[in-house]
XYZ file of C-alpha atoms in Angstrom:
161
model
C -15.409 27.662 1.420
C -14.136 25.318 -2.167
C -14.720 21.734 -2.386
C -12.651 19.374 -4.161
C -14.897 17.740 -7.349
C -15.622 14.067 -7.055
C -14.488 11.724 -9.639
C -18.086 11.346 -10.926
C -17.810 15.085 -11.643
C -14.722 15.598 -12.992
C -15.488 12.826 -15.822
C -18.826 14.818 -16.444
C -16.850 17.752 -16.942
C -14.072 15.930 -19.325
C -17.430 14.416 -21.359
C -18.522 18.336 -21.212
C -15.100 20.007 -22.664
C -14.638 16.838 -25.384
C -18.303 17.302 -26.704
C -18.802 21.118 -26.643
C -15.017 22.620 -26.223
C -13.128 19.847 -28.861
C -16.009 19.133 -30.699
C -15.278 15.301 -30.389
C -17.918 12.728 -29.240
C -16.450 10.759 -26.111
C -17.908 7.503 -27.396
C -16.019 7.278 -30.690
C -12.809 7.494 -28.504
C -10.634 3.940 -28.395
C -10.750 2.513 -24.558
C -7.288 3.305 -22.521
C -4.464 1.068 -23.201
C -3.872 -2.082 -20.910
C -0.672 -0.772 -19.706
C -2.923 2.034 -18.260
C -4.498 -0.120 -16.070
C -1.689 -2.365 -14.778
C 0.183 1.249 -14.245
C -2.757 2.320 -12.073
C -2.824 -0.991 -10.280
C 0.911 -0.720 -9.388
C 0.302 2.695 -8.055
C -2.419 1.851 -5.763
C -0.122 -1.102 -4.606
C 2.522 1.771 -3.833
C 0.651 3.867 -2.399
C -1.393 1.332 -0.025
C 2.060 0.143 1.367
C 3.396 3.168 1.757
C 0.064 4.589 3.914
C 0.179 1.221 5.866
C 3.604 1.017 6.680
C 3.693 4.757 7.862
C 0.804 4.318 9.776
C 1.896 1.225 11.319
C 4.968 2.469 12.463
C 3.898 5.589 13.693
C 1.410 3.148 16.142
C 4.000 1.295 17.386
C 6.180 4.426 17.841
C 2.972 5.060 20.011
C 2.471 4.160 23.499
C -0.888 3.587 23.310
C -0.116 1.305 20.604
C -2.345 -1.461 21.149
C -5.827 -0.331 20.139
C -3.824 1.777 16.765
C -2.275 -0.931 16.028
C -5.044 -3.656 15.909
C -6.744 -1.189 13.942
C -4.215 -0.566 11.100
C -4.075 -4.614 11.042
C -7.542 -4.440 10.500
C -7.342 -2.195 7.687
C -4.005 -3.527 5.891
C -3.987 -7.076 6.565
C -6.089 -9.643 5.093
C -8.415 -11.483 7.265
C -5.962 -15.001 7.586
C -2.840 -12.377 8.330
C -4.462 -10.827 10.906
C -6.082 -14.024 12.433
C -2.957 -15.921 12.604
C -1.053 -12.564 14.053
C -0.336 -14.140 17.410
C 1.005 -17.021 16.100
C 3.038 -15.052 13.549
C 4.705 -12.708 15.902
C 6.763 -15.540 18.107
C 6.850 -19.007 15.970
C 10.390 -18.968 16.971
C 10.154 -16.814 20.340
C 11.897 -13.807 19.070
C 8.797 -11.921 19.436
C 9.537 -10.141 16.254
C 6.686 -8.141 14.492
C 5.350 -10.008 11.768
C 5.114 -6.758 9.726
C 8.276 -4.986 10.084
C 10.036 -8.643 10.864
C 12.104 -6.923 13.700
C 11.567 -6.922 17.188
C 11.554 -2.894 17.514
C 11.514 -0.513 14.689
C 14.416 1.861 14.053
C 13.984 5.672 13.736
C 14.302 6.209 10.121
C 11.888 3.659 9.226
C 8.941 6.269 10.349
C 9.809 8.334 7.392
C 11.828 6.265 4.882
C 9.796 3.730 3.128
C 10.515 2.782 -0.329
C 8.329 0.623 -2.728
C 9.673 -1.121 -5.894
C 9.565 -4.523 -7.567
C 5.930 -4.245 -7.962
C 4.615 -7.244 -9.602
C 0.953 -6.845 -10.678
C 0.977 -10.689 -12.215
C 1.853 -11.931 -8.944
C 0.646 -9.475 -6.700
C 4.113 -8.946 -4.816
C 6.433 -5.950 -4.067
C 9.110 -5.000 -2.472
C 9.471 -2.610 0.535
C 12.215 -1.053 2.299
C 12.281 0.528 5.652
C 14.842 3.003 6.708
C 17.928 4.574 5.162
C 20.787 2.814 3.895
C 22.556 2.096 6.938
C 19.486 1.112 8.705
C 17.341 -0.906 5.891
C 14.843 -3.625 6.659
C 14.031 -5.459 3.011
C 10.746 -6.999 3.298
C 8.854 -9.233 0.407
C 4.852 -8.603 0.268
C 2.689 -10.792 -0.792
C -0.880 -9.315 -1.408
C -4.402 -9.923 -2.404
C -7.148 -7.801 -3.393
C -11.159 -7.786 -1.680
C -13.208 -5.526 -3.257
C -10.573 -3.647 -5.322
C -8.649 -3.285 -1.931
C -5.251 -4.361 -1.308
C -4.352 -6.254 1.804
C -0.959 -7.504 2.420
C -1.135 -10.793 3.024
C 2.429 -12.003 3.838
C 6.043 -10.313 4.534
C 9.136 -11.788 4.077
C 12.810 -10.626 4.613
C 14.413 -10.327 1.189
C 16.641 -12.575 0.463
C 19.440 -9.687 0.039
C 18.842 -5.918 1.118
C 19.337 -3.374 -1.850
């Protein structure tokens, strides 16, 4: 049985390679460029949003959806957004789902999820659910809690890409 090494083990291995193979003292290396941290945050935001929307839409499609939807909302939404869920679900009487901004999902939304226009500075991103014919464009606002990204609000985009 082969196991994947942990991040700590990989770090130790990289230090060992730097010292023993390349004969470089790791303490003399410059710190990573600031853009590396921003790129990492952007990748984390993108993967968080894709995972949340894939899991949520799969749960919505499932007949036993209530328990799994609640669990996913707990993982993906910040506390305030989750606490106001029932109010957000029907402020105008349409029963639109606050996370997808629609009464129901379309089949292409299950597999076709695009994340773009990620802005780390104001913690926003754009999510497009579905193919070009069935696209639902959402503007997402995020917060962080213990370095974990959570969705704090969802709005329809002003124009579909």
